[in-house]
Short mmCIF file of C-alpha atoms and ligand atoms in Angstrom, two decimals:
data_model
loop_
_atom_site.label_atom_id
_atom_site.label_comp_id
_atom_site.label_asym_id
_atom_site.label_seq_id
_atom_site.Cartn_x
_atom_site.Cartn_y
_atom_site.Cartn_z
CA MET Z 22 -43.49 7.15 23.47
CA LYS Z 23 -40.80 4.50 23.03
CA LYS Z 24 -43.29 2.25 21.27
CA ARG Z 25 -44.29 5.05 18.90
CA ILE Z 26 -40.65 5.65 17.87
CA SER Z 27 -40.05 1.99 17.17
CA LEU Z 28 -43.26 1.87 15.15
CA LEU Z 29 -42.10 4.87 13.17
CA VAL Z 30 -38.68 3.29 12.55
CA CYS Z 31 -40.41 0.11 11.50
CA ALA Z 32 -42.67 1.97 9.09
CA PHE Z 33 -39.74 3.91 7.59
CA THR Z 34 -37.70 0.70 7.10
CA SER Z 35 -40.63 -0.91 5.29
CA ILE Z 36 -41.12 2.12 3.05
CA SER Z 37 -37.43 2.28 2.06
CA ALA Z 38 -37.33 -1.46 1.43
CA PHE Z 39 -40.42 -1.07 -0.73
CA ALA Z 40 -38.85 1.92 -2.54
CA GLN Z 41 -36.02 -0.29 -3.78
CA HIS Z 42 -38.51 -2.21 -5.89
CA VAL Z 43 -40.40 0.65 -7.50
CA GLY Z 44 -39.19 2.93 -10.26
CA ASP Z 45 -37.27 2.13 -13.42
CA PRO Z 46 -34.04 0.08 -13.06
CA LYS Z 47 -33.02 1.29 -16.52
CA LEU Z 48 -32.46 4.77 -15.07
CA THR Z 49 -29.21 3.57 -13.52
CA GLU Z 50 -27.95 1.56 -16.52
CA VAL Z 51 -25.10 3.21 -18.44
CA TRP Z 52 -24.75 1.98 -22.04
CA ASP Z 53 -22.59 4.70 -23.50
CA PRO Z 54 -19.61 4.84 -23.75
CA VAL Z 55 -18.96 1.21 -24.65
CA PRO Z 56 -15.42 0.18 -23.63
CA ALA Z 57 -13.33 -0.60 -26.71
CA ILE Z 58 -12.63 -4.25 -27.37
CA VAL Z 59 -8.96 -5.02 -26.79
CA LYS Z 60 -7.71 -8.49 -27.61
CA PRO Z 61 -5.33 -9.56 -24.85
CA GLY Z 62 -2.07 -11.29 -25.65
CA ASN Z 63 -1.91 -15.05 -25.12
CA ALA Z 64 0.34 -14.68 -22.11
CA PRO Z 65 -0.31 -11.77 -19.74
CA SER Z 66 3.04 -10.27 -20.73
CA ASP Z 67 2.23 -10.25 -24.46
CA ALA Z 68 1.36 -6.85 -25.83
CA PRO Z 69 -2.39 -6.37 -26.27
CA SER Z 70 -3.74 -5.12 -29.59
CA ASP Z 71 -3.72 -1.41 -28.74
CA ALA Z 72 -0.25 -1.24 -27.16
CA ILE Z 73 2.58 0.85 -28.54
CA ILE Z 74 5.63 -1.39 -28.85
CA LEU Z 75 8.66 0.42 -27.46
CA PHE Z 76 11.09 -2.44 -27.97
CA ASN Z 77 10.31 -5.14 -30.46
CA GLY Z 78 13.48 -7.16 -29.88
CA LYS Z 79 15.03 -6.04 -33.16
CA ASP Z 80 16.18 -2.45 -32.92
CA LEU Z 81 16.03 0.77 -30.92
CA SER Z 82 14.06 2.68 -33.53
CA ALA Z 83 11.67 3.99 -30.85
CA TRP Z 84 14.56 5.42 -28.81
CA THR Z 85 17.26 8.09 -28.93
CA GLY Z 86 20.51 8.47 -27.04
CA GLU Z 87 21.70 11.55 -25.19
CA LYS Z 88 22.05 14.91 -26.95
CA GLY Z 89 20.38 13.74 -30.12
CA ALA Z 90 22.75 10.79 -30.64
CA ALA Z 91 21.42 7.40 -31.69
CA ALA Z 92 20.55 5.04 -28.83
CA GLY Z 93 23.84 3.20 -28.34
CA TRP Z 94 22.90 0.16 -26.25
CA ASP Z 95 23.50 -3.41 -27.48
CA VAL Z 96 20.66 -5.28 -29.16
CA GLU Z 97 21.05 -9.01 -29.53
CA ASN Z 98 18.72 -12.05 -29.51
CA GLY Z 99 15.64 -9.95 -28.78
CA ILE Z 100 17.27 -8.26 -25.81
CA VAL Z 101 18.66 -4.77 -25.29
CA THR Z 102 21.47 -4.34 -22.78
CA VAL Z 103 22.88 -1.22 -21.17
CA LYS Z 104 26.19 -0.28 -22.74
CA LYS Z 105 28.32 1.29 -20.04
CA GLY Z 106 29.08 4.89 -20.84
CA ALA Z 107 26.60 5.11 -23.73
CA GLY Z 108 24.26 7.11 -21.49
CA LEU Z 109 20.57 6.78 -20.96
CA ILE Z 110 18.16 6.02 -23.77
CA THR Z 111 14.91 7.90 -24.20
CA THR Z 112 11.70 7.19 -26.08
CA LYS Z 113 11.05 9.33 -29.14
CA GLN Z 114 7.40 9.48 -28.18
CA SER Z 115 6.13 11.26 -25.08
CA PHE Z 116 3.65 9.84 -22.63
CA GLY Z 117 1.47 11.04 -19.76
CA ASP Z 118 -0.94 8.69 -18.00
CA CYS Z 119 0.00 5.19 -19.08
CA GLN Z 120 0.17 1.47 -18.47
CA LEU Z 121 3.70 0.18 -19.02
CA HIS Z 122 4.96 -3.37 -19.26
CA ILE Z 123 8.71 -3.90 -19.12
CA GLU Z 124 10.89 -6.94 -18.50
CA TRP Z 125 14.40 -6.69 -17.10
CA ARG Z 126 17.27 -8.86 -15.99
CA THR Z 127 20.30 -8.08 -13.88
CA PRO Z 128 23.60 -9.80 -14.75
CA SER Z 129 23.92 -13.47 -13.78
CA GLU Z 130 27.50 -12.82 -12.82
CA VAL Z 131 27.14 -10.87 -9.58
CA LYS Z 132 29.54 -7.96 -9.29
CA GLY Z 133 29.46 -5.22 -6.69
CA ASP Z 134 26.92 -4.75 -3.96
CA GLY Z 135 24.27 -2.33 -2.77
CA GLN Z 136 23.48 0.27 -5.38
CA GLY Z 137 26.39 -0.95 -7.52
CA ARG Z 138 24.80 -4.31 -8.32
CA GLY Z 139 22.56 -4.51 -11.36
CA ASN Z 140 21.48 -0.89 -11.17
CA SER Z 141 19.40 0.73 -13.88
CA GLY Z 142 16.04 2.45 -13.73
CA ILE Z 143 12.93 3.54 -15.55
CA PHE Z 144 12.43 7.29 -15.53
CA LEU Z 145 8.75 7.95 -16.13
CA MET Z 146 8.37 11.31 -17.86
CA GLY Z 147 12.18 11.37 -17.69
CA LYS Z 148 11.89 12.44 -14.03
CA TYR Z 149 10.37 9.85 -11.71
CA GLU Z 150 12.62 6.82 -11.27
CA LEU Z 151 11.20 3.37 -10.72
CA GLN Z 152 14.35 1.64 -9.54
CA VAL Z 153 15.81 -1.39 -11.28
CA LEU Z 154 18.34 -3.18 -9.07
CA ASP Z 155 19.48 -6.67 -8.18
CA SER Z 156 17.73 -6.76 -4.80
CA TYR Z 157 18.08 -10.51 -4.33
CA ASN Z 158 20.08 -10.96 -1.13
CA ASN Z 159 21.55 -7.53 -1.66
CA SER Z 160 21.19 -5.04 1.16
CA THR Z 161 20.77 -1.36 0.41
CA TYR Z 162 18.57 1.46 1.66
CA SER Z 163 14.93 0.37 1.41
CA ASN Z 164 13.86 3.39 -0.59
CA GLY Z 165 16.53 2.56 -3.15
CA GLN Z 166 15.92 -1.16 -3.68
CA ALA Z 167 14.19 -2.70 -6.70
CA ALA Z 168 10.63 -1.42 -7.20
CA SER Z 169 11.19 1.62 -5.02
CA ILE Z 170 10.48 5.06 -6.35
CA TYR Z 171 14.05 6.08 -5.80
CA LYS Z 172 14.69 7.88 -2.48
CA GLN Z 173 10.92 8.21 -1.96
CA LEU Z 174 8.68 5.17 -1.84
CA ILE Z 175 9.69 1.84 -0.30
CA PRO Z 176 8.11 -1.13 -2.10
CA LEU Z 177 5.44 -3.07 -0.19
CA ALA Z 178 7.43 -6.29 -0.68
CA ASN Z 179 10.70 -7.52 -2.12
CA ALA Z 180 9.49 -9.68 -5.01
CA SER Z 181 12.92 -9.90 -6.63
CA LYS Z 182 14.07 -12.89 -8.60
CA GLY Z 183 17.72 -13.83 -8.62
CA PRO Z 184 20.52 -12.48 -10.78
CA GLY Z 185 20.20 -13.53 -14.43
CA GLU Z 186 16.45 -14.21 -14.16
CA TRP Z 187 13.91 -12.22 -16.13
CA GLN Z 188 11.62 -10.03 -14.05
CA THR Z 189 8.55 -8.01 -14.92
CA TYR Z 190 7.17 -4.64 -13.98
CA ASP Z 191 3.60 -3.73 -14.80
CA VAL Z 192 3.10 -0.08 -14.06
CA ILE Z 193 0.10 2.22 -13.98
CA PHE Z 194 1.28 5.79 -13.89
CA ILE Z 195 -0.82 8.91 -13.49
CA ALA Z 196 1.09 12.03 -14.46
CA PRO Z 197 1.15 15.09 -12.21
CA ARG Z 198 -0.98 18.07 -13.22
CA PHE Z 199 0.20 21.66 -13.09
CA ASP Z 200 -1.83 24.83 -13.38
CA SER Z 201 -1.00 27.67 -15.79
CA LYS Z 202 1.38 29.19 -13.21
CA GLY Z 203 3.27 25.89 -12.83
CA ARG Z 204 1.85 25.06 -9.42
CA VAL Z 205 1.09 21.42 -8.66
CA GLN Z 206 -2.60 20.69 -9.03
CA SER Z 207 -2.21 16.98 -8.38
CA GLN Z 208 0.86 14.87 -7.70
CA ALA Z 209 1.89 11.87 -9.79
CA ARG Z 210 0.64 8.46 -8.68
CA ILE Z 211 1.98 5.02 -9.40
CA THR Z 212 0.95 1.41 -9.10
CA VAL Z 213 3.61 -1.24 -9.72
CA ILE Z 214 3.27 -5.00 -9.94
CA HIS Z 215 6.67 -6.70 -9.71
CA ASN Z 216 6.73 -10.32 -10.87
CA GLY Z 217 2.97 -10.49 -10.17
CA VAL Z 218 3.24 -8.93 -6.71
CA LEU Z 219 1.74 -5.53 -5.87
CA VAL Z 220 4.63 -3.39 -4.64
CA GLN Z 221 3.36 0.18 -5.13
CA ASN Z 222 -0.35 0.69 -4.60
CA ASN Z 223 -1.55 3.93 -6.17
CA ALA Z 224 1.27 5.61 -4.26
CA THR Z 225 1.83 9.36 -4.44
CA ILE Z 226 5.18 10.47 -5.85
CA TRP Z 227 6.74 13.37 -3.97
CA GLY Z 228 8.42 15.03 -6.94
CA GLY Z 229 11.21 14.52 -9.42
CA THR Z 230 13.86 11.97 -8.38
CA GLU Z 231 16.87 13.51 -6.64
CA TYR Z 232 20.07 11.72 -5.69
CA ILE Z 233 20.80 14.37 -3.07
CA GLY Z 234 18.18 16.35 -1.25
CA ILE Z 235 14.42 16.34 -1.14
CA ALA Z 236 12.31 15.64 -4.20
CA GLU Z 237 10.23 18.47 -5.54
CA TYR Z 238 8.02 19.10 -8.52
CA LYS Z 239 9.13 21.28 -11.36
CA PRO Z 240 6.45 21.99 -13.96
CA HIS Z 241 6.67 20.08 -17.21
CA GLY Z 242 4.56 19.01 -20.15
CA ALA Z 243 1.46 16.83 -19.98
CA LYS Z 244 3.44 14.21 -21.87
CA GLU Z 245 7.18 13.56 -21.60
CA PRO Z 246 9.46 10.76 -22.87
CA ILE Z 247 10.49 7.75 -20.79
CA SER Z 248 14.19 7.11 -20.17
CA LEU Z 249 16.12 4.00 -19.16
CA GLN Z 250 19.18 4.54 -17.00
CA ASP Z 251 22.79 3.70 -17.77
CA HIS Z 252 24.21 3.20 -14.28
CA GLY Z 253 27.25 1.38 -15.64
CA ASN Z 254 25.87 -2.14 -15.06
CA PRO Z 255 24.92 -4.42 -18.00
CA VAL Z 256 21.22 -4.71 -17.15
CA SER Z 257 19.06 -6.11 -19.97
CA TYR Z 258 15.52 -5.31 -21.09
CA ARG Z 259 13.00 -6.96 -23.38
CA ASN Z 260 9.31 -6.87 -24.32
CA ILE Z 261 8.60 -3.22 -23.57
CA TRP Z 262 5.13 -1.96 -24.42
CA ILE Z 263 2.89 0.83 -23.29
CA ARG Z 264 -0.77 1.82 -23.43
CA GLU Z 265 -1.76 5.44 -23.15
CA LEU Z 266 -4.61 6.00 -20.71
MG1 LIG X 10 18.78 3.33 -10.80
#
């Protein structure tokens, strides 16, 4: 009996091995769609050919300030810097699923500590804050340090460079989906690479960023503008581009 089973197994194995070599391999080839050709920038941080440039180093024409005012941050030498009290700045265009590249720098002159040191932030869809902070030898709560999703997701590593050094975030963001009654169909997800280091790996965002209390989702559009935070510290940004997914 035992022999018969092993013979059967043997026969089955041979048949399935044989089956891999019969039939038409073309049946599993997919030729359409053809991915669009995108010419990469010369350096990985250069905008590729299909990117939307959000800050070109010259002006804030892609941005507005609060309550319909012009974006009031300082632009100089290809860099835009938070102007204390000017309020957050917001993209004129709205975005849903996207790939975002953004470079930032906290002040070289270290002032304050914890959350008061080089604090700004990138509010995806105006609601989900990817924290910008000087987290180089600067203790604060882990879910509030640089590359955290503020008060939610602790980064996988602290890849921070020092004060005054340029840093990069490369972000892949998948917007949340809501049904017609405003119920969450799928939560937002985020991948963040900080200075070349994976710090958020397709992580699920719990809801809109809250300073106090638990995050929760409130229904919103499929596309919403991105905001940069004025937290009163002169944090600078440059080379901001985005690709819609
Ligand atoms: Mg912040």
